[in-house]
mmCIF file of C-alpha atoms and ligand atoms in Angstrom:
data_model
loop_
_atom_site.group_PDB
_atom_site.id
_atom_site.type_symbol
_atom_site.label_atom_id
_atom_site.label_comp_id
_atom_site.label_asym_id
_atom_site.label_seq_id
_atom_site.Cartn_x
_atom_site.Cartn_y
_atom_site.Cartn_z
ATOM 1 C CA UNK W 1 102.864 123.209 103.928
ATOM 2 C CA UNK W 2 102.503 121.162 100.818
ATOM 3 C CA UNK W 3 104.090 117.545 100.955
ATOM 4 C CA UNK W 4 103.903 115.128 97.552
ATOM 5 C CA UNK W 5 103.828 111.360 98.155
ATOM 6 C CA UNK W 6 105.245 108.867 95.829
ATOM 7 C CA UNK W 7 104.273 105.271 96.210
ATOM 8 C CA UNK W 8 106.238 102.981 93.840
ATOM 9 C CA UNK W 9 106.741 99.861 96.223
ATOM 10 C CA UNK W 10 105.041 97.174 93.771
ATOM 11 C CA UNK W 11 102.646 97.310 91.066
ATOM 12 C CA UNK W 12 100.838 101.329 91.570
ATOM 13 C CA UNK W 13 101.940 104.258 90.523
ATOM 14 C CA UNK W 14 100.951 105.911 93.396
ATOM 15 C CA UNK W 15 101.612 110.453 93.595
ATOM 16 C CA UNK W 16 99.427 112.895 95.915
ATOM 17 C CA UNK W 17 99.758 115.896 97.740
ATOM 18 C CA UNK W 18 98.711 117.121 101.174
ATOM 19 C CA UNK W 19 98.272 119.655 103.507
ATOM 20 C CA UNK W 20 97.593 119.771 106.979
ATOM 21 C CA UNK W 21 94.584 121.942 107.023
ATOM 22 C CA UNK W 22 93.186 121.034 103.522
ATOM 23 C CA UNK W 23 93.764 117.172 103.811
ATOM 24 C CA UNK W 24 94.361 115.590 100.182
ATOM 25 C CA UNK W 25 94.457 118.109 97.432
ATOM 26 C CA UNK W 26 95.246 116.307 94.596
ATOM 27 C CA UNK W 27 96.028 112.203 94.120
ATOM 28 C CA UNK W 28 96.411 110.676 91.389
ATOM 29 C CA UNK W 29 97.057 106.596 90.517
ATOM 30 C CA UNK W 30 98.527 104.892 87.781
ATOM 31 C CA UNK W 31 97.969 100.612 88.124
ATOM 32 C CA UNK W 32 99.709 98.373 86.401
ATOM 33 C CA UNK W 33 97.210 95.331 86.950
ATOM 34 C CA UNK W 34 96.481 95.112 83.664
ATOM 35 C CA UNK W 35 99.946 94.658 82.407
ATOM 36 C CA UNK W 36 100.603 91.892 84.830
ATOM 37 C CA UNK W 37 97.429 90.334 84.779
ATOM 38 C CA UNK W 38 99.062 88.631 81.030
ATOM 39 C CA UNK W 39 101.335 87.143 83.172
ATOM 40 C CA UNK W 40 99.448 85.531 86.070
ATOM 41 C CA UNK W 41 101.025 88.143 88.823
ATOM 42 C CA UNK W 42 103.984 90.902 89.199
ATOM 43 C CA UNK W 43 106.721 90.794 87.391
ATOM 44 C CA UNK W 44 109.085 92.867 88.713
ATOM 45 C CA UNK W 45 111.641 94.228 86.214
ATOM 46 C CA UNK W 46 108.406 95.408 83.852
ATOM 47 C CA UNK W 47 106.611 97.165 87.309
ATOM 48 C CA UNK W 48 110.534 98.879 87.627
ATOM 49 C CA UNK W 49 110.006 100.198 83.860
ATOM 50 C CA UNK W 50 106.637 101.198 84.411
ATOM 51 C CA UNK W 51 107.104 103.073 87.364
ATOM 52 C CA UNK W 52 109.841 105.411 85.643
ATOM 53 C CA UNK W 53 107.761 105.502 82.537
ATOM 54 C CA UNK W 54 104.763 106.931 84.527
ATOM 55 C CA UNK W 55 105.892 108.475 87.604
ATOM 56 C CA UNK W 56 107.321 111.893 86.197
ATOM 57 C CA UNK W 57 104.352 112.219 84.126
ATOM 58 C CA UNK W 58 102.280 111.676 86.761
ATOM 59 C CA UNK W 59 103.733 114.254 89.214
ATOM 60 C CA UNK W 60 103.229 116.943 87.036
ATOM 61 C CA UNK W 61 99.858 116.292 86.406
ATOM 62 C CA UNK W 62 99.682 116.086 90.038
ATOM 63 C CA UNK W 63 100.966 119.846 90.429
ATOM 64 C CA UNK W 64 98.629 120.953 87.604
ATOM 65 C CA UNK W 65 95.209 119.400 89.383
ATOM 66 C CA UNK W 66 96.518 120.784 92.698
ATOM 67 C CA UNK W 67 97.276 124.402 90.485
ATOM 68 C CA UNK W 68 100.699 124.165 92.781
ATOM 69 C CA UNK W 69 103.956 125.382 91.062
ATOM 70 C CA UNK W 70 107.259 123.103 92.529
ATOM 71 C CA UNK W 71 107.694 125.996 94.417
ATOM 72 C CA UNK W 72 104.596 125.593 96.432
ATOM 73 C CA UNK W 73 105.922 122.246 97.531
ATOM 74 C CA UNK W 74 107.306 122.191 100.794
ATOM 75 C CA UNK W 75 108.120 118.302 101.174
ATOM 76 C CA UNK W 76 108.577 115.076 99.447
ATOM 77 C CA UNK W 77 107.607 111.376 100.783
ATOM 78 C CA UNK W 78 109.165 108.814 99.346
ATOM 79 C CA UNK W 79 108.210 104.704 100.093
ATOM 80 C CA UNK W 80 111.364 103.307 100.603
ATOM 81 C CA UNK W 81 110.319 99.767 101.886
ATOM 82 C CA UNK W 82 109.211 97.104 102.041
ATOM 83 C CA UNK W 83 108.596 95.991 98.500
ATOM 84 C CA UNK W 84 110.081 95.499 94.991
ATOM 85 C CA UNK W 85 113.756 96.729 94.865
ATOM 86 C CA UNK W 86 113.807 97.928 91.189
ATOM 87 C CA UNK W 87 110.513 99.439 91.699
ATOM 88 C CA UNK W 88 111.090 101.252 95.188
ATOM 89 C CA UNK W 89 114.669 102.900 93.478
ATOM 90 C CA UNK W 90 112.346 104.545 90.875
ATOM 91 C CA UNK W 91 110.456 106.195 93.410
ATOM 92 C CA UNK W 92 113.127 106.997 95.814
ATOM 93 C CA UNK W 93 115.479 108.119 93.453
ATOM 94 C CA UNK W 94 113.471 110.235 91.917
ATOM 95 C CA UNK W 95 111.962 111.997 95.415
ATOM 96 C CA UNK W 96 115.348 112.308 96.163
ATOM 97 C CA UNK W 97 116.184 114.333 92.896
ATOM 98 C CA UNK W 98 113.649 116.437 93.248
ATOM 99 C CA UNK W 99 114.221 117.559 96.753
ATOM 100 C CA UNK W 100 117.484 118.254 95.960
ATOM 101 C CA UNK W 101 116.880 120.191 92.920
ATOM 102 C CA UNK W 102 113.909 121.959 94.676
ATOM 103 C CA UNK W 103 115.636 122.647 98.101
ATOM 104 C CA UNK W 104 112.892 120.876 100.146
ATOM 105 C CA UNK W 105 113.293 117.743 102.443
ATOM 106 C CA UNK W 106 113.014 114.564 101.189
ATOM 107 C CA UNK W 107 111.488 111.554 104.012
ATOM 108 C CA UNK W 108 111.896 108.302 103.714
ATOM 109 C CA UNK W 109 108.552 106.216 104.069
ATOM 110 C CA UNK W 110 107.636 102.947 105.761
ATOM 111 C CA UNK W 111 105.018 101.369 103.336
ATOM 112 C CA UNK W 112 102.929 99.880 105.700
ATOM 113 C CA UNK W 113 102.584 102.588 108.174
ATOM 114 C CA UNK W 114 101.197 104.672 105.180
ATOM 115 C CA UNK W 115 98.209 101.821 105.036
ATOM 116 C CA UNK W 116 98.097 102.197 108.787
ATOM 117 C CA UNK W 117 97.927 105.797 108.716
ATOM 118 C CA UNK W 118 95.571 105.651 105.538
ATOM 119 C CA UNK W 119 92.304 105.949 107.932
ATOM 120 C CA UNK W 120 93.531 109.104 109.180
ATOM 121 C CA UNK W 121 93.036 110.743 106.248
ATOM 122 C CA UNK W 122 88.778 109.990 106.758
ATOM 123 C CA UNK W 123 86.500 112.344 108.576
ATOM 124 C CA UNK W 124 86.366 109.996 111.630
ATOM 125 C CA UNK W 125 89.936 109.491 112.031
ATOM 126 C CA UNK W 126 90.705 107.337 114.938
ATOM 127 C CA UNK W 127 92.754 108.466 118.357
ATOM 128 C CA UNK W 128 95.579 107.090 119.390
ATOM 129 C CA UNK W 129 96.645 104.543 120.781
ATOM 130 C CA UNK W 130 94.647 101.319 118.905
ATOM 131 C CA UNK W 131 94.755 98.137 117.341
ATOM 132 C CA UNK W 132 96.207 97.762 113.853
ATOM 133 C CA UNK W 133 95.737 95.281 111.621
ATOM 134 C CA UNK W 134 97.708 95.565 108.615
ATOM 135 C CA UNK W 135 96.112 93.236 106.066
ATOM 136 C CA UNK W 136 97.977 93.319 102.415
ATOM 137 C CA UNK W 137 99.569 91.391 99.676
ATOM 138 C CA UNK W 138 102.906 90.734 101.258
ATOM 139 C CA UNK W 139 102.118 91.262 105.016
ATOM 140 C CA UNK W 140 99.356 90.094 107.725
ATOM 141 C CA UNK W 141 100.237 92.185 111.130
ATOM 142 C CA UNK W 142 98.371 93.109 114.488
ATOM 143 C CA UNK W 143 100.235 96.093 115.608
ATOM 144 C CA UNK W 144 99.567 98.034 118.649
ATOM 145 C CA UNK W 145 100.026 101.455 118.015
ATOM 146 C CA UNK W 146 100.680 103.771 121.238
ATOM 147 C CA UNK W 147 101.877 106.734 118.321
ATOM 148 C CA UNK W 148 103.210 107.513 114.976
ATOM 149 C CA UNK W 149 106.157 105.357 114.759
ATOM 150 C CA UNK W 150 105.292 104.017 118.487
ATOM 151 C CA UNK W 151 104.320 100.192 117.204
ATOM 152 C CA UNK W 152 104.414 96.844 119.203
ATOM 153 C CA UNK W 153 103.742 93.803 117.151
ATOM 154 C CA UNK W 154 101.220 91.861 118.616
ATOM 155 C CA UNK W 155 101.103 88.592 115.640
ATOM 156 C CA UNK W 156 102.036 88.429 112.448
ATOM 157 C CA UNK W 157 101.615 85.616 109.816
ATOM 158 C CA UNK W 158 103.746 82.825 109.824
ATOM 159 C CA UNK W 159 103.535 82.048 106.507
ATOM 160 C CA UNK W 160 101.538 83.676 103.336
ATOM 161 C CA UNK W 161 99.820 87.176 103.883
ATOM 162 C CA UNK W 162 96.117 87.201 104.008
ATOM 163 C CA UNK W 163 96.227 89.027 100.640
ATOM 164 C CA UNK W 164 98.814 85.940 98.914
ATOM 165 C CA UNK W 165 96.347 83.300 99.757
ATOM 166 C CA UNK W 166 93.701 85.014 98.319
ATOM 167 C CA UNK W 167 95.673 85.688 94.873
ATOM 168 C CA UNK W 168 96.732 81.807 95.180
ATOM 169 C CA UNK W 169 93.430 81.089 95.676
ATOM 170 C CA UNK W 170 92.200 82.799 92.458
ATOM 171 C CA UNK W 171 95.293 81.049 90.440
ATOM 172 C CA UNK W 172 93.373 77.562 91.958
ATOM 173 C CA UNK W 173 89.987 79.077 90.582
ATOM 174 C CA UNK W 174 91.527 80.527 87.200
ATOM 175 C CA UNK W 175 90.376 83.937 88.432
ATOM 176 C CA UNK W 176 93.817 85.775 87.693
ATOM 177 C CA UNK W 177 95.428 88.184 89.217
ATOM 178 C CA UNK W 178 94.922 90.328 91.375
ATOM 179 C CA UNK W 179 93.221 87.315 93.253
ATOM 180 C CA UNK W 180 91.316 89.069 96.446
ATOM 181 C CA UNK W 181 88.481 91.200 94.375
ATOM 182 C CA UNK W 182 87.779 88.394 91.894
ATOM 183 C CA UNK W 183 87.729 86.117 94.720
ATOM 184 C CA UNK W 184 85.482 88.148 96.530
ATOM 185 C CA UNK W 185 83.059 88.312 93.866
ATOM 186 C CA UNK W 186 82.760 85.296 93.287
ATOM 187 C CA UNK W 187 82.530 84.347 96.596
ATOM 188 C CA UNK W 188 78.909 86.311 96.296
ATOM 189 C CA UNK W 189 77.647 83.736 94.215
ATOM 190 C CA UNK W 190 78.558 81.073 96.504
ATOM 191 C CA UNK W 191 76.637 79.073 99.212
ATOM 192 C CA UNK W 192 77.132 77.816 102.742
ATOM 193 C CA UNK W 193 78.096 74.419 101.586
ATOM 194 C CA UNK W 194 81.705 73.774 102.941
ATOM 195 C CA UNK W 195 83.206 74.445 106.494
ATOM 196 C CA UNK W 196 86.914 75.396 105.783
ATOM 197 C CA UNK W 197 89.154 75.213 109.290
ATOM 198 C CA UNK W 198 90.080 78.660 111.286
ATOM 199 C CA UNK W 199 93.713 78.327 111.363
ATOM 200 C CA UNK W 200 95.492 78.545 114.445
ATOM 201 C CA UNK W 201 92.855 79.987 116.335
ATOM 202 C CA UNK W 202 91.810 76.929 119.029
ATOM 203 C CA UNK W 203 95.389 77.998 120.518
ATOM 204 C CA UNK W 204 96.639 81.683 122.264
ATOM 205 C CA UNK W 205 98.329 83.564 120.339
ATOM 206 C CA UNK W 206 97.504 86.285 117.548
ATOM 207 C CA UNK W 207 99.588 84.941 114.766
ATOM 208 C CA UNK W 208 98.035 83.690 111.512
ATOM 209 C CA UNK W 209 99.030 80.944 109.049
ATOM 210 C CA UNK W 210 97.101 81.138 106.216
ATOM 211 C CA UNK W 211 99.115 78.415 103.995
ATOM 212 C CA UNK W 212 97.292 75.358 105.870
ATOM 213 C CA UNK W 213 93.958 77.235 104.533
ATOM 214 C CA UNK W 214 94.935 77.092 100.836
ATOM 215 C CA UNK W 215 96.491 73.852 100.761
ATOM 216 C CA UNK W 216 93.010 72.930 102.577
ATOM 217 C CA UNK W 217 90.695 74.869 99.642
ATOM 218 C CA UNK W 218 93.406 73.079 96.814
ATOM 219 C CA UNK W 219 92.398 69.901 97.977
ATOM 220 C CA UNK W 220 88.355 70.569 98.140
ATOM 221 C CA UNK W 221 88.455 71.846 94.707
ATOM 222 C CA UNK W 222 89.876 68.570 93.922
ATOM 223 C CA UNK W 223 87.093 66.457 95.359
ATOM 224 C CA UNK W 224 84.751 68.559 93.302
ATOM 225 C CA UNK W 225 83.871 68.344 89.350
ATOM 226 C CA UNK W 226 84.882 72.298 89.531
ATOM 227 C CA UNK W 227 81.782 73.420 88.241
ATOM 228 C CA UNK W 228 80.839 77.269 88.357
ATOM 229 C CA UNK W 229 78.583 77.145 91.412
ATOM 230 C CA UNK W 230 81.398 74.912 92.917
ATOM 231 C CA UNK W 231 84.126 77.320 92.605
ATOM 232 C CA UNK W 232 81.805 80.221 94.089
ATOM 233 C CA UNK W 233 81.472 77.834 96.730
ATOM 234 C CA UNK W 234 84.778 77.318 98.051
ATOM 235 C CA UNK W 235 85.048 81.275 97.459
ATOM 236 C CA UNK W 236 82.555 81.464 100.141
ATOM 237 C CA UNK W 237 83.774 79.164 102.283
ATOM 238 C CA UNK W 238 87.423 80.565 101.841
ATOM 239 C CA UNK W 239 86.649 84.091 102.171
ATOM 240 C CA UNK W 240 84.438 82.842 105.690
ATOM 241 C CA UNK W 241 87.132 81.502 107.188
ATOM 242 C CA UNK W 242 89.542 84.091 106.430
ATOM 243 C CA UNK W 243 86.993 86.462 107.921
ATOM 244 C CA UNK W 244 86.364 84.512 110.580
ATOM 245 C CA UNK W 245 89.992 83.767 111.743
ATOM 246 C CA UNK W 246 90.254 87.298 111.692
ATOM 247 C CA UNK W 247 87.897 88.412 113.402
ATOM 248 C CA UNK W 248 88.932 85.975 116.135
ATOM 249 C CA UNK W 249 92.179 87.024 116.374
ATOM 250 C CA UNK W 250 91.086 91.014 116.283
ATOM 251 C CA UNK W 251 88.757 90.331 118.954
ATOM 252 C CA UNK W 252 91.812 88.422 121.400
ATOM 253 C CA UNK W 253 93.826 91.683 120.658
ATOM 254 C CA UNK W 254 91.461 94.287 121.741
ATOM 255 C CA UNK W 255 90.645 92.228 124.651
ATOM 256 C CA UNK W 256 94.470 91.286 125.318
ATOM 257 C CA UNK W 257 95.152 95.164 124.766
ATOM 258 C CA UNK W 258 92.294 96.696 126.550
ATOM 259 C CA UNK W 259 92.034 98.886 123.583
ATOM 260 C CA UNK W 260 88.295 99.413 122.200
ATOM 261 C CA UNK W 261 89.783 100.761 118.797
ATOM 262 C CA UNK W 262 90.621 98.904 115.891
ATOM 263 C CA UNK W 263 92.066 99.773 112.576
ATOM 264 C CA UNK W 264 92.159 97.493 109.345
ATOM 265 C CA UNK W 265 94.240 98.843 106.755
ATOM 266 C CA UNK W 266 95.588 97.442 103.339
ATOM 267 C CA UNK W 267 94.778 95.481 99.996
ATOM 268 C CA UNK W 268 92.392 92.866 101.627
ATOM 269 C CA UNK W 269 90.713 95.943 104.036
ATOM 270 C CA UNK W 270 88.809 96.608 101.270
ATOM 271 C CA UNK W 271 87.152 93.219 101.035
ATOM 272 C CA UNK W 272 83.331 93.197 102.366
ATOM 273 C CA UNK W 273 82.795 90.616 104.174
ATOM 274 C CA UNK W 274 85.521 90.708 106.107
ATOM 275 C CA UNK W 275 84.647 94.518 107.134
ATOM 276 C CA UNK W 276 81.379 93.239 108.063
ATOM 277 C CA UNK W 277 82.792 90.058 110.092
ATOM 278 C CA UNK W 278 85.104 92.977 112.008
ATOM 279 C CA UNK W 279 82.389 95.583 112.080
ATOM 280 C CA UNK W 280 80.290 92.483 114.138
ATOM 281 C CA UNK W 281 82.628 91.822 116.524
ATOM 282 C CA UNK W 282 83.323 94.936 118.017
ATOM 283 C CA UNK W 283 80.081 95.816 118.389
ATOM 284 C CA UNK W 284 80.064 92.882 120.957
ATOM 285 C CA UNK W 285 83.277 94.261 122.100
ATOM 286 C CA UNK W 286 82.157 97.991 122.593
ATOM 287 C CA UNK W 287 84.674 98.821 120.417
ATOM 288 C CA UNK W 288 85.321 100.980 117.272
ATOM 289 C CA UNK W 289 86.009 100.176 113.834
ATOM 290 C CA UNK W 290 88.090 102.393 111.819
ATOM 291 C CA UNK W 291 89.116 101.723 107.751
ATOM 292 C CA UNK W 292 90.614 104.155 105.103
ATOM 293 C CA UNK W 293 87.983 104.583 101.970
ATOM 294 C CA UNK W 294 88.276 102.338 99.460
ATOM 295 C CA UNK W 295 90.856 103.938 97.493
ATOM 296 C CA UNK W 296 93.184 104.100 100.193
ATOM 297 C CA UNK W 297 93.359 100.508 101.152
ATOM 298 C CA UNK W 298 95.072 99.318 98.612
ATOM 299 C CA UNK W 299 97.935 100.965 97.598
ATOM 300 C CA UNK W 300 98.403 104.599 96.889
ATOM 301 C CA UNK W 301 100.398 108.376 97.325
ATOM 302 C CA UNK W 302 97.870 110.102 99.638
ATOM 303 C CA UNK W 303 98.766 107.852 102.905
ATOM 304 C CA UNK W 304 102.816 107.804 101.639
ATOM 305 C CA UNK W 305 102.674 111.519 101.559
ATOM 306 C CA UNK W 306 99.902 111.981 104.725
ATOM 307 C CA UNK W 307 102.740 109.402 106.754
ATOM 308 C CA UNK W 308 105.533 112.001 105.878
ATOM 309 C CA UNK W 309 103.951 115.024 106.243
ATOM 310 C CA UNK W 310 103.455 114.000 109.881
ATOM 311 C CA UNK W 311 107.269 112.807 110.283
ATOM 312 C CA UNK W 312 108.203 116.222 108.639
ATOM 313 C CA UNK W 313 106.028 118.050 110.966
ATOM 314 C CA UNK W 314 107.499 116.358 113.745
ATOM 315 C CA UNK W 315 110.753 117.597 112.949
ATOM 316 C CA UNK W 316 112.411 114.575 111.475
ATOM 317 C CA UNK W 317 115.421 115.020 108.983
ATOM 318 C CA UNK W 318 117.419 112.758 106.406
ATOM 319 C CA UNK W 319 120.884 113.183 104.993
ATOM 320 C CA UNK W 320 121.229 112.851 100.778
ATOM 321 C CA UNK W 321 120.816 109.314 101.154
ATOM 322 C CA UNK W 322 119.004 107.406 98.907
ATOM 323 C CA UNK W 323 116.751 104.735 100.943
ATOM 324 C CA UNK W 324 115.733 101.629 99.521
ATOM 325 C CA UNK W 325 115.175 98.894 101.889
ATOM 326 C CA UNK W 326 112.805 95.571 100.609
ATOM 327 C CA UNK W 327 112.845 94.546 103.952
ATOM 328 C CA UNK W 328 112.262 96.801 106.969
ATOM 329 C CA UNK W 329 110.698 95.651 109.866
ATOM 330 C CA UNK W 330 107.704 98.290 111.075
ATOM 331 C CA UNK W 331 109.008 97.796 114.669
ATOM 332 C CA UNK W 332 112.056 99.558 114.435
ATOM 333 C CA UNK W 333 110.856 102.940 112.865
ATOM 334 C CA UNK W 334 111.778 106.676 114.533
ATOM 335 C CA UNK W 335 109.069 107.226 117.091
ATOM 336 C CA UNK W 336 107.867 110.892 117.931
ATOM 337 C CA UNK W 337 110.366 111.036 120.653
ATOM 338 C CA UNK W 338 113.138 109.485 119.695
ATOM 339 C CA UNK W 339 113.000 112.248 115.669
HETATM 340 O O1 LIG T 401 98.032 96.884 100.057
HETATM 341 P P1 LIG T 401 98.018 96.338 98.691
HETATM 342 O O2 LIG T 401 97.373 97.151 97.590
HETATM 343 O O3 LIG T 401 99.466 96.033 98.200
HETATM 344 C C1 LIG T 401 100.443 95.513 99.059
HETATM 345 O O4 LIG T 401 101.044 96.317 99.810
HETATM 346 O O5 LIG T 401 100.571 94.268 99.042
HETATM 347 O O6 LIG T 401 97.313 94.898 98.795
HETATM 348 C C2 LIG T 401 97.153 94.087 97.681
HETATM 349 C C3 LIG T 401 96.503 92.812 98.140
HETATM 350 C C4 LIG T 401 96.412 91.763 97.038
HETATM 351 O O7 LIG T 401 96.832 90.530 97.561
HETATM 352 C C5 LIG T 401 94.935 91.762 96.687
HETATM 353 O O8 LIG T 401 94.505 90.511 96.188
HETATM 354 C C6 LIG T 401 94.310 92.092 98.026
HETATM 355 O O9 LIG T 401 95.160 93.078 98.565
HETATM 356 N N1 LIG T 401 92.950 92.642 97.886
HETATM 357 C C7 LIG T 401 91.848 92.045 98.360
HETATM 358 C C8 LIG T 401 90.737 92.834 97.975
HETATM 359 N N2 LIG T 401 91.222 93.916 97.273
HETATM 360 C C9 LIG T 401 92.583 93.771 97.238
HETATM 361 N N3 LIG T 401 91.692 90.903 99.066
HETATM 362 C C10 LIG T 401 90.436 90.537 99.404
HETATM 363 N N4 LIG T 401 89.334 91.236 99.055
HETATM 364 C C11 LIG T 401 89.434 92.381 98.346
HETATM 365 N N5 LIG T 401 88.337 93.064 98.014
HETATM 366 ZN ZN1 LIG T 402 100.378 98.051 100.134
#
């Protein structure tokens, strides 16, 4: 069984296919960063025209590296949410087409459980159930996952994502966009010199709030003359208290759980130090960490089509309808016995 992923939620071109017993056999990317880098961030109508200028293209180079005909493909997974309308139509309309014209299934995908099911794809997949902790531009989540589909939110951000204060925080800097790598390299040039505060963590609770933090690192760059070895500072400091808060808050879940597996997962899983603050912690915690490769924590086809492949397996089926959905809460998804 071949499945092909298309991710088209935001700002990547994402297309792959997979199979169950060969894992990824071909995966391609197109980004977009550069394009919206002129412009300080997304834009959304030019991601929409990108995605159908590059997404047909890229499937059937996708075919050709896999040497798959369309008749060799058994499945298509489609993200239909949560992101950019225009942009998540391209995709889904076109999975859509295809499936019909090739006479396969079509499944409708839940963006961020194909960054939570992204580690799966590595050698030392985790078992289930864990800790998730979804960590991307638009969403911060600590999800306990009993199955695929089976997820229990355990705190979520009140206010920015984890990945939207770092990209404000490299507007503040003049680092561009996207924020959370530049910031992050930066932040290796910088120097223990400023103690940011660890948002909402002298209270229970596993929420975040991550606005207080950047209002806090606007206002320090302020006091300073915003030299270079200033700005690495507050990197540092930044990018330590992000780490730290969630480390903090990771640790509280495991032990609130009883779980000694955790998963990090999207844009900002990629980012060092905060691995290493995580990797740390459960250590002390007897506890494993699990993350997707590189490649697969920000956004991309392989987990989209990885997430369906499983839902197809499992017997799931959709009508002709389209799915779009910008908003769709994670919590409310088909769980393996309910498909
Ligand atoms: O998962 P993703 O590719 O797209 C969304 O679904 O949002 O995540 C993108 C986010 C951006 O906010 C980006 O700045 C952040 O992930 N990001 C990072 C790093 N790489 C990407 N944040 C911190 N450190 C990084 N190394
Ligand atoms: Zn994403």
């Amino acid at each position: 069984m071949h499945v092909l992923g298309i991710e088209t939620s935001c700002d990547e071109t994402g297309v792959a296919i997979y199979h169950p017993e060969q894992g990824i056999v071909a995966d391609l990317l197109y980004s977009q960063v550069k394009m919206h880098s002129e412009y300080g961030g997304v834009v959304p109508e030019l991601a929409s025209r990108d995605h159908i200028r590059f997404l047909v293209p890229l499937i059937q180079q996708c075919l050709l590296k896999a040497n798959l005909t369309a008749q060799e493909i058994n499945g298509i997974a489609y993200t239909a949410g949560p992101g950019l309308m225009g942009a998540l139509l391209v995709g889904a309309t076109t999975a859509r087409s295809l499936a019909w014209t090739w006479k396969v299934p079509a499944i409708a995908v839940h963006h961020m459980e194909g960054h939570l099911l992204a580690p799966m794809l590595e050698p030392n997949a985790p078992k289930y159930p864990f800790v998730a902790l979804l960590v991307s531009g638009g969403h911060t989540l600590l999800v306990q996952v009993q199955n695929i589909g089976d997820y229990k939110i355990l705190g979520e951000s009140l206010d920015d994502a984890a990945g939207e204060a770092f990209d404000k925080v490299a507007k503040m800097l003049d680092l561009g966009y996207p924020g959370g790598p530049k910031v992050s390299a930066l932040a290796e040039q910088g120097q223990a010199r400023f103690k940011f505060p660890r948002p909402m963590t002298n209270r229970p609770g596993l929420d975040f709030s991550f606005s207080g933090l950047k209002t806090f690192t606007m206002n320090t760059l302020n006091k300073t003359s915003k030299t270079a070895q200033d700005k690495a500072d507050i990197a540092y400091a930044f990018q330590t208290a992000v780490a730290e808060t969630i480390s903090i808050k990771c640790r509280r879940a495991l032990q609130q759980t009883g779980l000694n597996r955790l998963v990090i997962a999207g844009g900002v899983s990629a980012n060092k130090q905060i691995r290493a603050a995580l990797q740390k912690m459960v250590t002390q915690e007897q506890a494993q960490l699990y993350f997707p490769k590189l490649e697969y924590c920000t956004d991309n086809g392989a987990m989209i089509a990885y997430a369906g492949c499983q839902r197809l397996l499992a017997g799931q089926q959709e009508n002709l309808e389209i799915y779009a959905k910008p908003r769709w809460a994670i919590n409310s998804l088909l769980t393996f016995s309910t498909i």
